[in-house]
Amino acid sequence: MGDYKEYLESIDKERYHEGESRWQEGEYTVTRTTHWSAPGCHVGCGVLLYSKNGRLVKVEGDPLNPVNNGKLCMRCLNLVEAANHPDRLKWPLKRVGERGENKWERISWDEALDIIEEKVKYIKENYGGESIVGVHGTGRNINWQLPFFYHAAFDTPNVGTMFFSGFACYLPRIVSCTAVHGDFAIVDASMAHEDRYANKDWVAPKVIVIWGTDPLKANADGFLGHWLMQCMQYGSKFITIDPRLTWTGAKSEYWLPIRPGTDAAMALGWLNVIINEDLYDHEFVEKWCDCFDMLKERADQYPVEKVAEICGVPAELIRAAARLYATNSPAAIQTGLALDQQIGAMQAATAISAIYSICGNLDIPGGQLIVRYAFNTTEHYNCGEDFMTPGQIEKKLTYGSSEKALELGTKTDKSSAASSDTILETCESGKPYPIKMMWIQSSNTIACPSQHADRCYNALKNVDFIVVADPFMTPTAVAVADLVLPVAMSCERNSIRAWWSPILAITKACDTFYECKTDEEIAALVANRIRPGEFPFKTDIEILEWYIGLKGDYPGTWKDLSNEVYRYWYWNATYKKYEKGMLREDGQPGFKTLTGKVELAPSMAVLWNEEDILPKHIEPPESPISTPELAKEYPLIFTNGGRSYEFFHSEHRQLPTMREFHPWPLIWIHPETAEKYGIKDGDWVWAENMRGRMKQKAYITEAIRKDTVHAEHGWWFPEQDPAVPSLFGTFDSNPNNLTASTTVGDNGWGSPIKSTICKIYPVTPENDSISPTEQITKFGGFQHGK
């Protein structure tokens, strides 16, 4: 692509100090590095950080970085405001009042370590390390650091995101894709090639399907949304499947406003069209696919008219979109979080994998690029298990290991990650053993991920000792912490980015804010206190050096890595790897599956459904169809969690610039629906169901289905009183007041976070006399009608 070559040639290499990691520009020191959080997202873009007298003063995108080519979102550009914010935590704090009173005493790090050492050693001696739970947020800068810390320092097998049901973020898609063809696969937007769009082998996809994601806002799982916009500029046509009309949807040939939670049915409808209209790749299917006849038989059970009724999308629109995709090769499908956050998560992702496979779009230029080890648990969420006492892994609270689940005869797998659902049940029951301590780092647990919010809040109160480590004082810290530790931000840390890529260095660009410490520094300090003489690493740099060796894809040292400024991502750019023996351990052609073929009826699916290994539609557990009597009182579909440009989950709410752009939480309502319930644009609106209620401001728009409302997540209000009953208003606008916990899909994968039911009505002085946060913090839960 000549225009990309012209872009590269147009960059002033001297102005941007090509190949240098740090230089002076007058009074400014410029550091070339990768932003990785906190605060942040899932990508890790190349940045130029300008500091003056040790203080961060400016952020620019690095135009020489081949990942983002200088593009940055507003969250990254606003890092200066976050890093220098006066409300950042400055030093360790010990609670001196009751939990929730927001009364703290400043202490030194040594005093904090004394408290931690005493508590941990007592719990390990009297209850075992398994009674300590390590909590992390979404996987990014801590995806290996915190599991390593928790496993190695506390000897606990119980590490996870609390209280987030069904592993409902990314993992269902990875497991499903791996079951079908042995690896994960993503849109080939040229990112595997270091010369990107100029590469001679790459072609832009003719069609890209955006399924359950808003890529420009989300930039999810290491995939930069701008890459797809570049494809659009190169002529790619788009199809968007989403209950809401996103920016990308507005640019699409077809927008399919699907009913939330019915994606498997939609995919099976596509398969019905593609197979019965003979639009699939016969040569690829005959040579490389297994069980095609079984898939055809299943697809025949989903005629388009039936799918149209299930999904609430016109049949001709479904046919037209499926035909556009199937008749334009190469084509690709970019999936998102919405697939994971439904009861049929595994079903949906498996069916979508079958679509691109039988169309011959797997691992071809501009198709669905196979990326090996999209998520290696040994190097990420299970990192550090080798440092644990033998036998501890067997005590892990996996899905199906709680007392309740064992009574039901649920399957359990000790090789998987700890289940937050099981940990929640264990916090409530004290069985099979008590949870005596939690360490919460990089997670605003009650404000963001915890479904059935009041239940989770009450469960946390059962834990004797809780440490929260964060850059800011959060609702979670005020509500339940006994000790609060200040965490450094990305620009203040030395670290390693290890998500979706080879290891990349994050290098410190400015002075540390007061007494903050990085995630790696905290791990070294605490682990050496608890395991003196046993823990092999004294400093953060020694931990980073160890991890470099663990990954095994870099021959040098931390110093070498921190000076290697353009180390590119290691996705193998070779196409049709399955023909070249590059996927199987035996070196033979084929896929890394039991049969060596694309398994359209995955043999691995017996792990999540022994009776039926083919994809099928599973109706959301609460819907007008599955619970018609309940739907009479709660007639609308309630979905939530769409991303915004300004915020990453619950982060950035205290930043003036972000709140200027996006001051209040917004609930999307169709104009006809709003009129029916007497709601005007900008009104505060209650959304309520059988579990609870929350309020957000009405955003009246035709860009959403008439039977669906969409609420934003992660909202809390740092400008409000931190102490209970206010607690920064953390439950007032929290959609998790309405979502269910411990409701999961096949063998614990997927959760109907985005597909429950509700009713809406205007907020009035009469029905707003007590806030949701007060109802939870003062009375322990919701009391409807009061």
mmCIF file of N, CA, C and O in Angstrom, residues 661-703:
data_model
loop_
_atom_site.group_PDB
_atom_site.id
_atom_site.type_symbol
_atom_site.label_atom_id
_atom_site.label_comp_id
_atom_site.label_asym_id
_atom_site.label_seq_id
_atom_site.Cartn_x
_atom_site.Cartn_y
_atom_site.Cartn_z
ATOM 1 N N PHE A 661 -16.407 16.256 29.260
ATOM 2 C CA PHE A 661 -16.939 15.605 28.060
ATOM 3 C C PHE A 661 -18.113 14.701 28.381
ATOM 4 O O PHE A 661 -19.024 14.534 27.579
ATOM 5 N N HIS A 662 -18.091 14.077 29.545
ATOM 6 C CA HIS A 662 -19.058 13.028 29.879
ATOM 7 C C HIS A 662 -19.415 13.161 31.360
ATOM 8 O O HIS A 662 -18.951 12.385 32.201
ATOM 9 N N PRO A 663 -20.258 14.131 31.712
ATOM 10 C CA PRO A 663 -20.469 14.447 33.133
ATOM 11 C C PRO A 663 -21.304 13.444 33.905
ATOM 12 O O PRO A 663 -21.152 13.325 35.127
ATOM 13 N N TRP A 664 -22.216 12.727 33.235
ATOM 14 C CA TRP A 664 -23.171 11.880 33.951
ATOM 15 C C TRP A 664 -23.336 10.525 33.267
ATOM 16 O O TRP A 664 -23.135 10.397 32.058
ATOM 17 N N PRO A 665 -23.753 9.511 34.023
ATOM 18 C CA PRO A 665 -24.062 8.220 33.414
ATOM 19 C C PRO A 665 -25.329 8.312 32.580
ATOM 20 O O PRO A 665 -26.296 8.973 32.963
ATOM 21 N N LEU A 666 -25.318 7.636 31.434
ATOM 22 C CA LEU A 666 -26.414 7.749 30.476
ATOM 23 C C LEU A 666 -27.059 6.392 30.232
ATOM 24 O O LEU A 666 -26.375 5.389 30.004
ATOM 25 N N ILE A 667 -28.382 6.373 30.250
ATOM 26 C CA ILE A 667 -29.138 5.186 29.881
ATOM 27 C C ILE A 667 -29.808 5.449 28.538
ATOM 28 O O ILE A 667 -30.532 6.430 28.369
ATOM 29 N N TRP A 668 -29.510 4.594 27.550
ATOM 30 C CA TRP A 668 -30.031 4.757 26.194
ATOM 31 C C TRP A 668 -31.467 4.229 26.141
ATOM 32 O O TRP A 668 -31.733 3.088 26.544
ATOM 33 N N ILE A 669 -32.380 5.050 25.601
ATOM 34 C CA ILE A 669 -33.785 4.681 25.497
ATOM 35 C C ILE A 669 -34.302 5.111 24.129
ATOM 36 O O ILE A 669 -34.046 6.236 23.679
ATOM 37 N N HIS A 670 -35.035 4.251 23.469
ATOM 38 C CA HIS A 670 -35.627 4.592 22.178
ATOM 39 C C HIS A 670 -36.718 5.656 22.399
ATOM 40 O O HIS A 670 -37.433 5.627 23.407
ATOM 41 N N PRO A 671 -36.897 6.593 21.448
ATOM 42 C CA PRO A 671 -37.901 7.660 21.621
ATOM 43 C C PRO A 671 -39.313 7.144 21.896
ATOM 44 O O PRO A 671 -40.023 7.708 22.741
ATOM 45 N N GLU A 672 -39.743 6.091 21.198
ATOM 46 C CA GLU A 672 -41.088 5.566 21.432
ATOM 47 C C GLU A 672 -41.218 4.971 22.829
ATOM 48 O O GLU A 672 -42.265 5.105 23.477
ATOM 49 N N THR A 673 -40.162 4.328 23.294
ATOM 50 C CA THR A 673 -40.167 3.761 24.644
ATOM 51 C C THR A 673 -40.196 4.866 25.687
ATOM 52 O O THR A 673 -40.936 4.794 26.683
ATOM 53 N N ALA A 674 -39.392 5.891 25.459
ATOM 54 C CA ALA A 674 -39.348 7.010 26.402
ATOM 55 C C ALA A 674 -40.713 7.695 26.493
ATOM 56 O O ALA A 674 -41.187 8.028 27.594
ATOM 57 N N GLU A 675 -41.348 7.888 25.353
ATOM 58 C CA GLU A 675 -42.671 8.528 25.363
ATOM 59 C C GLU A 675 -43.686 7.678 26.123
ATOM 60 O O GLU A 675 -44.511 8.211 26.893
ATOM 61 N N LYS A 676 -43.616 6.391 25.946
ATOM 62 C CA LYS A 676 -44.549 5.486 26.617
ATOM 63 C C LYS A 676 -44.456 5.601 28.130
ATOM 64 O O LYS A 676 -45.469 5.510 28.831
ATOM 65 N N TYR A 677 -43.236 5.833 28.636
ATOM 66 C CA TYR A 677 -43.038 5.870 30.086
ATOM 67 C C TYR A 677 -42.868 7.294 30.629
ATOM 68 O O TYR A 677 -42.456 7.471 31.771
ATOM 69 N N GLY A 678 -43.188 8.279 29.825
ATOM 70 C CA GLY A 678 -43.167 9.659 30.281
ATOM 71 C C GLY A 678 -41.782 10.189 30.601
ATOM 72 O O GLY A 678 -41.609 10.946 31.560
ATOM 73 N N ILE A 679 -40.801 9.819 29.786
ATOM 74 C CA ILE A 679 -39.405 10.194 30.023
ATOM 75 C C ILE A 679 -38.936 11.128 28.921
ATOM 76 O O ILE A 679 -39.165 10.879 27.732
ATOM 77 N N LYS A 680 -38.267 12.205 29.322
ATOM 78 C CA LYS A 680 -37.699 13.163 28.369
ATOM 79 C C LYS A 680 -36.180 13.077 28.404
ATOM 80 O O LYS A 680 -35.584 12.660 29.399
ATOM 81 N N ASP A 681 -35.569 13.516 27.302
ATOM 82 C CA ASP A 681 -34.109 13.496 27.206
ATOM 83 C C ASP A 681 -33.500 14.313 28.348
ATOM 84 O O ASP A 681 -33.910 15.450 28.602
ATOM 85 N N GLY A 682 -32.527 13.730 29.040
ATOM 86 C CA GLY A 682 -31.877 14.408 30.152
ATOM 87 C C GLY A 682 -32.510 14.158 31.498
ATOM 88 O O GLY A 682 -31.933 14.533 32.537
ATOM 89 N N ASP A 683 -33.701 13.531 31.534
ATOM 90 C CA ASP A 683 -34.324 13.182 32.811
ATOM 91 C C ASP A 683 -33.514 12.112 33.532
ATOM 92 O O ASP A 683 -32.927 11.226 32.893
ATOM 93 N N TRP A 684 -33.512 12.185 34.858
ATOM 94 C CA TRP A 684 -33.004 11.053 35.629
ATOM 95 C C TRP A 684 -34.062 9.960 35.597
ATOM 96 O O TRP A 684 -35.253 10.211 35.776
ATOM 97 N N VAL A 685 -33.604 8.717 35.353
ATOM 98 C CA VAL A 685 -34.512 7.591 35.130
ATOM 99 C C VAL A 685 -34.110 6.426 36.035
ATOM 100 O O VAL A 685 -32.923 6.102 36.158
ATOM 101 N N TRP A 686 -35.113 5.809 36.650
ATOM 102 C CA TRP A 686 -34.880 4.556 37.371
ATOM 103 C C TRP A 686 -34.984 3.389 36.401
ATOM 104 O O TRP A 686 -35.903 3.323 35.576
ATOM 105 N N ALA A 687 -34.028 2.454 36.503
ATOM 106 C CA ALA A 687 -34.177 1.122 35.912
ATOM 107 C C ALA A 687 -34.224 0.148 37.075
ATOM 108 O O ALA A 687 -33.363 0.185 37.964
ATOM 109 N N GLU A 688 -35.239 -0.703 37.090
ATOM 110 C CA GLU A 688 -35.465 -1.560 38.252
ATOM 111 C C GLU A 688 -35.883 -2.960 37.824
ATOM 112 O O GLU A 688 -36.571 -3.140 36.820
ATOM 113 N N ASN A 689 -35.432 -3.960 38.588
ATOM 114 C CA ASN A 689 -35.977 -5.305 38.432
ATOM 115 C C ASN A 689 -36.051 -5.989 39.788
ATOM 116 O O ASN A 689 -35.977 -5.314 40.829
ATOM 117 N N MET A 690 -36.187 -7.294 39.803
ATOM 118 C CA MET A 690 -36.441 -8.038 41.037
ATOM 119 C C MET A 690 -35.256 -8.031 41.995
ATOM 120 O O MET A 690 -35.424 -8.376 43.168
ATOM 121 N N ARG A 691 -34.075 -7.614 41.537
ATOM 122 C CA ARG A 691 -32.909 -7.570 42.427
ATOM 123 C C ARG A 691 -32.622 -6.182 42.980
ATOM 124 O O ARG A 691 -32.094 -6.045 44.083
ATOM 125 N N GLY A 692 -32.918 -5.142 42.216
ATOM 126 C CA GLY A 692 -32.608 -3.806 42.690
ATOM 127 C C GLY A 692 -32.886 -2.762 41.630
ATOM 128 O O GLY A 692 -33.533 -3.034 40.613
ATOM 129 N N ARG A 693 -32.404 -1.561 41.878
ATOM 130 C CA ARG A 693 -32.630 -0.485 40.926
ATOM 131 C C ARG A 693 -31.429 0.450 40.912
ATOM 132 O O ARG A 693 -30.594 0.447 41.825
ATOM 133 N N MET A 694 -31.340 1.245 39.854
ATOM 134 C CA MET A 694 -30.300 2.258 39.719
ATOM 135 C C MET A 694 -30.846 3.374 38.847
ATOM 136 O O MET A 694 -31.814 3.193 38.112
ATOM 137 N N LYS A 695 -30.209 4.556 38.927
ATOM 138 C CA LYS A 695 -30.681 5.689 38.139
ATOM 139 C C LYS A 695 -29.557 6.269 37.283
ATOM 140 O O LYS A 695 -28.404 6.353 37.710
ATOM 141 N N GLN A 696 -29.918 6.629 36.057
ATOM 142 C CA GLN A 696 -29.011 7.311 35.148
ATOM 143 C C GLN A 696 -29.826 8.317 34.344
ATOM 144 O O GLN A 696 -31.057 8.294 34.345
ATOM 145 N N LYS A 697 -29.114 9.212 33.659
ATOM 146 C CA LYS A 697 -29.797 10.240 32.873
ATOM 147 C C LYS A 697 -30.187 9.693 31.501
ATOM 148 O O LYS A 697 -29.414 9.004 30.840
ATOM 149 N N ALA A 698 -31.398 10.037 31.072
ATOM 150 C CA ALA A 698 -31.940 9.506 29.824
ATOM 151 C C ALA A 698 -31.220 10.095 28.617
ATOM 152 O O ALA A 698 -31.065 11.314 28.498
ATOM 153 N N TYR A 699 -30.763 9.210 27.741
ATOM 154 C CA TYR A 699 -30.245 9.591 26.436
ATOM 155 C C TYR A 699 -31.217 9.009 25.416
ATOM 156 O O TYR A 699 -31.225 7.814 25.158
ATOM 157 N N ILE A 700 -32.087 9.859 24.876
ATOM 158 C CA ILE A 700 -33.145 9.416 23.977
ATOM 159 C C ILE A 700 -32.584 9.348 22.560
ATOM 160 O O ILE A 700 -32.146 10.353 22.004
ATOM 161 N N THR A 701 -32.617 8.158 21.972
ATOM 162 C CA THR A 701 -31.980 7.970 20.676
ATOM 163 C C THR A 701 -32.629 6.818 19.922
ATOM 164 O O THR A 701 -33.063 5.821 20.521
ATOM 165 N N GLU A 702 -32.702 6.947 18.610
ATOM 166 C CA GLU A 702 -33.190 5.865 17.773
ATOM 167 C C GLU A 702 -32.127 4.792 17.542
ATOM 168 O O GLU A 702 -32.397 3.785 16.877
ATOM 169 N N ALA A 703 -30.946 5.001 18.115
ATOM 170 C CA ALA A 703 -29.830 4.079 17.917
ATOM 171 C C ALA A 703 -29.868 2.910 18.887
ATOM 172 O O ALA A 703 -28.829 2.363 19.264
#
